[in-house]
Coordinates of C-alpha atoms in Angstrom, one line a residue:
X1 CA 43.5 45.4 14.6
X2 CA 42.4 43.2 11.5
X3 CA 38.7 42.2 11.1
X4 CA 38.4 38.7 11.0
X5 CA 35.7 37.5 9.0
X6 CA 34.1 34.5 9.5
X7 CA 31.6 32.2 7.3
X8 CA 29.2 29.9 7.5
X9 CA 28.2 27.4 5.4
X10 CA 24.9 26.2 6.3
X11 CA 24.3 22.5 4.7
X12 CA 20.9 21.3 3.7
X13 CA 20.7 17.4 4.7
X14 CA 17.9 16.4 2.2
X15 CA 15.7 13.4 4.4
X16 CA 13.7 11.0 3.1
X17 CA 11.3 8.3 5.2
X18 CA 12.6 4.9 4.2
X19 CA 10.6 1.9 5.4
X20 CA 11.3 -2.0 6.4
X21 CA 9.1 -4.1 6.6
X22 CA 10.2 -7.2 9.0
X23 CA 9.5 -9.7 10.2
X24 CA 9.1 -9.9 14.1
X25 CA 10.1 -12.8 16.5
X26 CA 8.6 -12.3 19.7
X27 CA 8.2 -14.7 23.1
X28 CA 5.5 -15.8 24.2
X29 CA 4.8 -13.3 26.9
X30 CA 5.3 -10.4 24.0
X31 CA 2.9 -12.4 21.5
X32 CA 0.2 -12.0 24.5
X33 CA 1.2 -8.2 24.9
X34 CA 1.2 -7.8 20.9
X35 CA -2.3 -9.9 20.7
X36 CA -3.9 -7.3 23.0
X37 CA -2.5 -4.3 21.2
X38 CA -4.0 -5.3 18.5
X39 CA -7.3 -5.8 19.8
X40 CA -7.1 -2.2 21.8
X41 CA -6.2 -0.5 18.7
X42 CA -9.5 -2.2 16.8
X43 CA -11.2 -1.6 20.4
X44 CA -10.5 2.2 20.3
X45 CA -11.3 2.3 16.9
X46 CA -14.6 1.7 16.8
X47 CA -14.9 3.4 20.5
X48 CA -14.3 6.7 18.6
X49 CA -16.0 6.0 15.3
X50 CA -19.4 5.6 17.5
X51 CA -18.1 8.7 19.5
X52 CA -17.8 10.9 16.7
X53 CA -21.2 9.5 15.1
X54 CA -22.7 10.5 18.3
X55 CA -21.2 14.0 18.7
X56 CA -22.2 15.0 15.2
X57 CA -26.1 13.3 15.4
X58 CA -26.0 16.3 18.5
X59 CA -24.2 18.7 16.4
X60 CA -27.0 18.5 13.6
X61 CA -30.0 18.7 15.8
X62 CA -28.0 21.3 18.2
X63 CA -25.5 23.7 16.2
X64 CA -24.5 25.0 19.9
X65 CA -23.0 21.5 20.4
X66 CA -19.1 21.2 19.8
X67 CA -18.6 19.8 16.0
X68 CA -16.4 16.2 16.2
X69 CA -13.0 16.4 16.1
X70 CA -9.9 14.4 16.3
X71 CA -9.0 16.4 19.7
X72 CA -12.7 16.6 21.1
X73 CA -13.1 12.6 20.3
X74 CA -10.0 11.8 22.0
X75 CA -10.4 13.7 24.5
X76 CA -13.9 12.4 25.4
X77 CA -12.1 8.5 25.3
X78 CA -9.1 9.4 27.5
X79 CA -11.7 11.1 30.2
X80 CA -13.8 7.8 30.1
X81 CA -10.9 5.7 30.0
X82 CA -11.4 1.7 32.1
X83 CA -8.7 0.5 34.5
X84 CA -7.6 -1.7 32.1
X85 CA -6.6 0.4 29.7
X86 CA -4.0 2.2 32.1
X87 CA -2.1 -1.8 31.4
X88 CA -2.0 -1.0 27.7
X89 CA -0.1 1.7 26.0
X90 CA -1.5 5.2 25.9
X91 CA -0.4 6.0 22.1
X92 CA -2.4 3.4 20.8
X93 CA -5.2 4.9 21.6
X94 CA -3.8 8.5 20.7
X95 CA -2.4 7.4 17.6
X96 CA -5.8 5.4 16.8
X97 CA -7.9 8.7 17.0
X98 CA -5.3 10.7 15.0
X99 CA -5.9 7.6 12.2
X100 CA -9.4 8.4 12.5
X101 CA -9.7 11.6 11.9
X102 CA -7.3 11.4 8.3
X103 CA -9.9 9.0 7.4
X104 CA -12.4 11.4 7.9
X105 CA -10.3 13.9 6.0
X106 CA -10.1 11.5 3.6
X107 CA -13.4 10.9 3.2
X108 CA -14.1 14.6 1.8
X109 CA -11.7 14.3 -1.0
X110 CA -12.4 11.3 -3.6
X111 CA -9.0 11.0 -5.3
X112 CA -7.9 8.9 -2.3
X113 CA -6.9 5.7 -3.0
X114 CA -9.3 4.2 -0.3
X115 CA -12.2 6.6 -0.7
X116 CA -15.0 5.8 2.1
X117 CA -16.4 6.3 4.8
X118 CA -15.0 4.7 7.9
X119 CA -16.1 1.4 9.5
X120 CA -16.1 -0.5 12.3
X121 CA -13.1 -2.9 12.0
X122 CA -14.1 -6.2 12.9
X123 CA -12.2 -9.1 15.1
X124 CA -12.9 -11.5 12.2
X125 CA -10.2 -9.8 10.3
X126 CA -7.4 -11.6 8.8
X127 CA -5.6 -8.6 9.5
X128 CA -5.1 -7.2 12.9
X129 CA -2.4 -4.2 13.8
X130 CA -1.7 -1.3 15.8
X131 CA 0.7 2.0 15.7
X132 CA 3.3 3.3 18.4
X133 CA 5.6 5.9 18.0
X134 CA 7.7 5.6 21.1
X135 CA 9.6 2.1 19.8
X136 CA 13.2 2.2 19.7
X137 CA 16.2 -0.2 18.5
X138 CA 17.9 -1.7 20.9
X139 CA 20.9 -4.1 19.4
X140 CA 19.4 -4.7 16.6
X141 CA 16.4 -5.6 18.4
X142 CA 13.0 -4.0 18.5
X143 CA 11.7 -2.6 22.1
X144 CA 8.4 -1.3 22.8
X145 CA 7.4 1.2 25.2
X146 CA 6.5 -0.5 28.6
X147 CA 3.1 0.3 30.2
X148 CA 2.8 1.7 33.8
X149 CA 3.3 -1.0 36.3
X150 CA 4.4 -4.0 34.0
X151 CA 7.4 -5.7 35.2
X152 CA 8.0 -8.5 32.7
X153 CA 9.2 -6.9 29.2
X154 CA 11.3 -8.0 26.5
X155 CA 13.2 -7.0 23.4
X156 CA 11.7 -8.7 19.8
X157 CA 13.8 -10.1 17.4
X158 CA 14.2 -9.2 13.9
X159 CA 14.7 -10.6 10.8
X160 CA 18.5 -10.3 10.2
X161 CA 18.3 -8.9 6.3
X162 CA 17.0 -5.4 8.1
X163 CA 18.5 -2.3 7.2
X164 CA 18.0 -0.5 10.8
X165 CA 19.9 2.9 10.0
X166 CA 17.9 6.1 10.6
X167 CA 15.8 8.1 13.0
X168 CA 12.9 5.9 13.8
X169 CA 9.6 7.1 13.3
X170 CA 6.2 5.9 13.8
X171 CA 5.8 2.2 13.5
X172 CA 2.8 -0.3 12.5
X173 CA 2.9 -4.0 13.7
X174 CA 0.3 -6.0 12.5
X175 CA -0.8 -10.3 12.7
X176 CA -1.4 -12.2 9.8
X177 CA -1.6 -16.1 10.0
X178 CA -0.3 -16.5 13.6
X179 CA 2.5 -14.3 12.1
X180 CA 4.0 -10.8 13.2
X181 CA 5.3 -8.1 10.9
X182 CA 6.5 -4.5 11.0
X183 CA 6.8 -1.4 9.0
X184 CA 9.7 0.4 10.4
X185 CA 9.7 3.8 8.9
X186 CA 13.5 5.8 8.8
X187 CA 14.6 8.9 8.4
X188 CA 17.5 9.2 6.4
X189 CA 19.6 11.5 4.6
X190 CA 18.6 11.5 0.7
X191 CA 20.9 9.2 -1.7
X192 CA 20.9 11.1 -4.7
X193 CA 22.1 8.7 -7.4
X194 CA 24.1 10.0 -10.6
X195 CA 22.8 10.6 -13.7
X196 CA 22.4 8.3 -15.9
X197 CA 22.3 10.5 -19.4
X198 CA 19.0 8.5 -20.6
X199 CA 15.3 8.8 -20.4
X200 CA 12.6 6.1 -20.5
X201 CA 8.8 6.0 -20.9
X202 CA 7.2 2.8 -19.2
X203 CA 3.5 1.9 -20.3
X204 CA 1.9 -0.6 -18.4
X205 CA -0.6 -3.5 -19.7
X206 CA -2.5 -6.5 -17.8
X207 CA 0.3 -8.9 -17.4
X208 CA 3.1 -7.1 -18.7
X209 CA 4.8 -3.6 -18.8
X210 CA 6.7 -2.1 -21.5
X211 CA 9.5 0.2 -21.6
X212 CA 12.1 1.3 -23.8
X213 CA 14.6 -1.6 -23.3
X214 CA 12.5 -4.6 -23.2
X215 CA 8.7 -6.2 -21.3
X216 CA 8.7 -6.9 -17.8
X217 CA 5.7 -9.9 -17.2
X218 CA 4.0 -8.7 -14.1
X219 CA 2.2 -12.2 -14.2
X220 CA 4.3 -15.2 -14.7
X221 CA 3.2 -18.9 -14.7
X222 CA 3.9 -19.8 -11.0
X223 CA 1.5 -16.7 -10.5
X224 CA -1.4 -18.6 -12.4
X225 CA -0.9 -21.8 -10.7
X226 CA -1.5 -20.0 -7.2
X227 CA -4.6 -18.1 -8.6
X228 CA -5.6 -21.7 -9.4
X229 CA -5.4 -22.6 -5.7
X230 CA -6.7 -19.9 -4.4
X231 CA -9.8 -20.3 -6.8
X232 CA -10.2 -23.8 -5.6
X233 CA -9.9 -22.7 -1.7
X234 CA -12.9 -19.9 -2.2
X235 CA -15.3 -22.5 -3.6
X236 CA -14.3 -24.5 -1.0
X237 CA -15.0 -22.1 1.8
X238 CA -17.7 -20.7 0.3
X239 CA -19.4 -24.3 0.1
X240 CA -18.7 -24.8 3.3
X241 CA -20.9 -21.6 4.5
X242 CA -23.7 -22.7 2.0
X243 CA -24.0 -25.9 3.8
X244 CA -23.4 -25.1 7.6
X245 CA -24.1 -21.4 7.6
X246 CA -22.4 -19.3 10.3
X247 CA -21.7 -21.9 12.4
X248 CA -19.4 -22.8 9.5
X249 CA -16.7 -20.2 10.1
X250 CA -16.2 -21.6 13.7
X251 CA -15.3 -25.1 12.5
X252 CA -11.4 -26.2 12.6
X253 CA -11.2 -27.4 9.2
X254 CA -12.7 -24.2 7.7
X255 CA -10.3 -22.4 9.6
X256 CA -7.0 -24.5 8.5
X257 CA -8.6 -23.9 4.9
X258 CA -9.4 -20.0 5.4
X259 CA -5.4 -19.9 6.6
X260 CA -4.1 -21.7 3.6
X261 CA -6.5 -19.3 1.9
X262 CA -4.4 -16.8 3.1
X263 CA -0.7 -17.6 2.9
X264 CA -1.3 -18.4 -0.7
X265 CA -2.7 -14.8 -1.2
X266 CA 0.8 -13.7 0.9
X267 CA 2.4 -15.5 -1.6
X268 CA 1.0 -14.3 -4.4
X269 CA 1.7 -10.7 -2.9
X270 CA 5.5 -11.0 -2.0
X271 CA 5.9 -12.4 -5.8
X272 CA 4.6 -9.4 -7.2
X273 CA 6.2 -7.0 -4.6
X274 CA 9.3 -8.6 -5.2
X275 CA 8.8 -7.8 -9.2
X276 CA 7.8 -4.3 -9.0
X277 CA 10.4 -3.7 -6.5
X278 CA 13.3 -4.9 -8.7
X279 CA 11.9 -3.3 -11.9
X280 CA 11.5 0.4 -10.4
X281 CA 15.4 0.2 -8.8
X282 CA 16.2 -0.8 -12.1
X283 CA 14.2 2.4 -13.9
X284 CA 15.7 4.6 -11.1
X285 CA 19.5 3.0 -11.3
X286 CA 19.3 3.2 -15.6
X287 CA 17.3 6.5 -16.5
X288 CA 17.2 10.3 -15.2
X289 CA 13.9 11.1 -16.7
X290 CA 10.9 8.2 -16.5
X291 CA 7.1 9.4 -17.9
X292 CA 4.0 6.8 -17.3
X293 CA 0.3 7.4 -17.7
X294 CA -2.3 9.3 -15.3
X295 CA -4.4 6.2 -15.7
X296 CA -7.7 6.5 -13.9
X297 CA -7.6 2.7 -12.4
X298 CA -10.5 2.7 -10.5
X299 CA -12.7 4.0 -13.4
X300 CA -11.4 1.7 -16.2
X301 CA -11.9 -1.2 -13.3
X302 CA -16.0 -0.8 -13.2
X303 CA -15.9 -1.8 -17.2
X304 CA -15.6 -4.9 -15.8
X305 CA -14.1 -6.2 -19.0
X306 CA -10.9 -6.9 -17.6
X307 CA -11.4 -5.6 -14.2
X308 CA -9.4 -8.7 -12.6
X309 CA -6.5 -8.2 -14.8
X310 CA -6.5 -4.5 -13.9
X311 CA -6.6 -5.6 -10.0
X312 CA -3.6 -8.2 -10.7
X313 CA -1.1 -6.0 -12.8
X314 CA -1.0 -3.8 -9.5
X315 CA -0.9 -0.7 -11.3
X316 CA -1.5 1.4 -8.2
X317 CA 1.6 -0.4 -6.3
X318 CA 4.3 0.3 -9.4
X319 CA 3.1 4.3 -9.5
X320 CA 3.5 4.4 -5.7
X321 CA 6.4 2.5 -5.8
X322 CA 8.1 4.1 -8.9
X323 CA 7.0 7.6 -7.2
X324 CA 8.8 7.8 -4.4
X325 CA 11.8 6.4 -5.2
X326 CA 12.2 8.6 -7.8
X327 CA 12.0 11.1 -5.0
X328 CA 14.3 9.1 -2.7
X329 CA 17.1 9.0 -5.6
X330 CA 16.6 12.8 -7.4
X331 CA 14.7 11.3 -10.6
X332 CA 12.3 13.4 -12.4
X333 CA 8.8 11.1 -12.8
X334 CA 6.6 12.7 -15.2
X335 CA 3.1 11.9 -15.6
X336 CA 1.2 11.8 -19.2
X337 CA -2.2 13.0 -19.7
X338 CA -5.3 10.5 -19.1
X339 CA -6.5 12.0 -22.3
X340 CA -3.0 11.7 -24.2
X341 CA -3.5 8.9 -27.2
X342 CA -0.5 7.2 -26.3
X343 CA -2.1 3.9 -28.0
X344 CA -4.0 5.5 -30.8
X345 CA -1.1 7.8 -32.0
X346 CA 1.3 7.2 -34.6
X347 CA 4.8 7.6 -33.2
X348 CA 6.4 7.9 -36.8
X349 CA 4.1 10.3 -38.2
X350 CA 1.8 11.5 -35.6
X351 CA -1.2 10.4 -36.8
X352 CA -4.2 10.1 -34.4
X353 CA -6.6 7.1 -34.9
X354 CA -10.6 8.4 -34.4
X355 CA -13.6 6.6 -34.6
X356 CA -13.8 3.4 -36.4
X357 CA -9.8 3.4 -36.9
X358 CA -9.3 3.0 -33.6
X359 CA -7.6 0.3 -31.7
X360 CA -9.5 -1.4 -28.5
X361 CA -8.8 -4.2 -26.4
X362 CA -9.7 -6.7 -29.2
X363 CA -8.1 -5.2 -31.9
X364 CA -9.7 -3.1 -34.7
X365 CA -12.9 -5.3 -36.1
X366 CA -13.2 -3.0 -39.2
X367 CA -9.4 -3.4 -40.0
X368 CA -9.0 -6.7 -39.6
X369 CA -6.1 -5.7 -36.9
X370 CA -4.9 -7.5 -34.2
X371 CA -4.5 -6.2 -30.0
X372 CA -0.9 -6.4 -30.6
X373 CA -1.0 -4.5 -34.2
X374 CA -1.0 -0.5 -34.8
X375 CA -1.2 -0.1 -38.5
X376 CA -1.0 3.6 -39.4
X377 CA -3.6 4.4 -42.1
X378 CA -1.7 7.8 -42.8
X379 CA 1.6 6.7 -43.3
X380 CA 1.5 2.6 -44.2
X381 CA 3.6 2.1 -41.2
X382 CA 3.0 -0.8 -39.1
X383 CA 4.0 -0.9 -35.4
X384 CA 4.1 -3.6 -32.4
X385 CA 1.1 -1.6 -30.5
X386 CA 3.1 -1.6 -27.0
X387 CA 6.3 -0.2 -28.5
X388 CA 4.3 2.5 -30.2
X389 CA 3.0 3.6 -27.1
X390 CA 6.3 4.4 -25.4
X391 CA 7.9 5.9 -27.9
X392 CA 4.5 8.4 -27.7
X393 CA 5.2 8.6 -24.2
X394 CA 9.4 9.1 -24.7
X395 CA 8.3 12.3 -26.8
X396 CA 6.8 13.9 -23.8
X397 CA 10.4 14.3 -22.7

């Protein structure tokens, strides 16, 4: 009798989370049911914030007292837990305290992009959201999960451009303006894109970024005119509070002002999402190999010399945005040095500019140079300072 062999082949799906952020539709009864998600989320929040305050006061003066914790906080809410809340869903609470507790995480370690210590959130927030991980899709429409006892419940409607495919994970839905949106997170299967054979170095600037086929402006002239506007709508409000005080902020023309202070800073936003987007699928799409700077944002922001520029050119949001795409699609991203003189270095020659030679935001005062000039006092060559940089950066590769 023959052996018959038999093999496996085991395949590795790579997954990815891929999230959509939509716009939501709901009815009236849902915006009620929304609205007072939003306020349990901010409600047990600050419930476990004091909690965990109080737990650790006892821990310091007692060390026989149970240390705060994610699971000894929530547990001490759920045991206290009103009649009310029973109406409301259960994960938002759960999910709340689990937030908490990164935050606290987060705290220890100060190369987090929020660094701090948590806070109360407050109801005067232009902002309001919460987190459930039991949503599912429903014919291209998004259901909740229903609370114990609630009869009435409906599907919400979303935006039609939404790319719904995946395993859904845990979602965020959040008010802005008497608006609704979502962040839909997916898990899907890795779409490794094919090489492209080139390499690029990108080296971003206040208002523009460079890279090896051209400048992207990161702050074009309909940009400027809503800075404008929202410049005008601050003084404004900020009059307003100088003259009437608190009672200011309860007044219906400060409110329709605050809320056209706001959609014009959602504007401004979605414009320069809608850049960055389009430039990193473009970097991703073109090149295999892509190298930026480690720049230390926050640290070059308290110069306060062009701190507002920084804050503008979102150079967070294209890093984040450039990152994990590059993971999403199977590009290499490689990061240069803080401390690598990709703007003080000759690219021809290699020449490093110290001292007095060396280029700053105004230009070179002993030189008689220019921002936009990198004249090389080793070899005579003279460069467009911008392009000089990224071919420093390119040789990295």
């Amino acid at each position: 009798m023959k052996s018959e062999k038999t093999t496996l082949i085991w395949v590795v799906m790579m997954l990815m989370i891929r999230t959509q952020k939509v716009r939501l539709y709901p009815n009236r009864h849902i915006k009620k049911v929304l609205d007072s998600l939003c306020d349990y989320r901010r409600y047990c929040w600050n419930e476990g914030l004091a909690t965990w305050n109080d737990m650790y006061d006892l821990y310091t003066l007692d060390s026989n007292s149970p240390r705060p914790s994610t699971y000894s906080v929530r547990n001490e809410l759920v045991a206290n837990k009103a009649d009310w809340q029973y109406e409301l869903s259960a994960r938002t609470l759960q999910l709340a305290i689990t937030d908490l507790g990164n935050a606290w995480k987060n705290f220890f370690d100060k190369a987090q992009p929020d660094w701090g210590k948590p806070t109360f959130k407050s109801k005067k927030a232009a902002r309001q959201g919460f987190k459930t991980d039991r949503a599912k899709i429903v014919a291209g429409k998004l259901r909740l999960d229903k609370p114990r006892g609630v009869k009435d419940w409906y599907d919400i409607r979303i935006s039609k451009h939404a790319d719904l495919s995946g395993v859904l994970k845990v979602i965020s839905i959040y008010r802005e303006n008497g608006k609704y949106w979502a962040s839909l997170p997916f898990e899907v299967e890795l779409d490794v894109k094919p090489k492209a054979g080139d390499n690029s170095a990108v080296d971003v600037n206040v208002g523009h970024l460079n890279y090896t086929a051209g400048v992207i402006n990161t702050l074009p002239k309909r940009l400027r005119k809503l800075y404008q506007r929202i410049k005008f709508y601050q003084r404004q409000l900020a009059h307003k509070r100088v003259v009437n005080g608190n009672k200011a902020t309860k007044g219906s023309r400060y409110i329709a002002m605050r809320a056209k202070l706001q959609r014009n800073y959602r504007k401004v936003a979605n414009i320069q999402h809608d850049i960055m987007q389009k430039f990193t699928t473009d970097l991703v799409n073109d090149y295999d190999k892509i190298v930026i700077e480690d720049l230390s944002v926050k640290v070059m922001q308290m110069s306060h010399v062009a701190s507002k520029g920084l804050q503008r050119s979102m150079f967070g949001y294209f890093r984040q945005t450039l990152t994990y795409k590059c993971d999403w699609y199977g590009k290499a991203l490689i990061f240069a040095d803080s401390q690598y003189p990709s703007t003080q270095r000759c690219s021809k020659c290699g020449h490093i500019k110290v001292g007095d030679d060396k280029i700053t935001l105004q230009g070179n005062a002993v030189h008689q140079t220019k921002h936009s000039e990198y004249v090389c006092y080793s070899c005579g060559t003279k460069l467009n300072r911008d392009e000089n940089a990224v071919a420093n950066l390119l040789a990295l590769i």
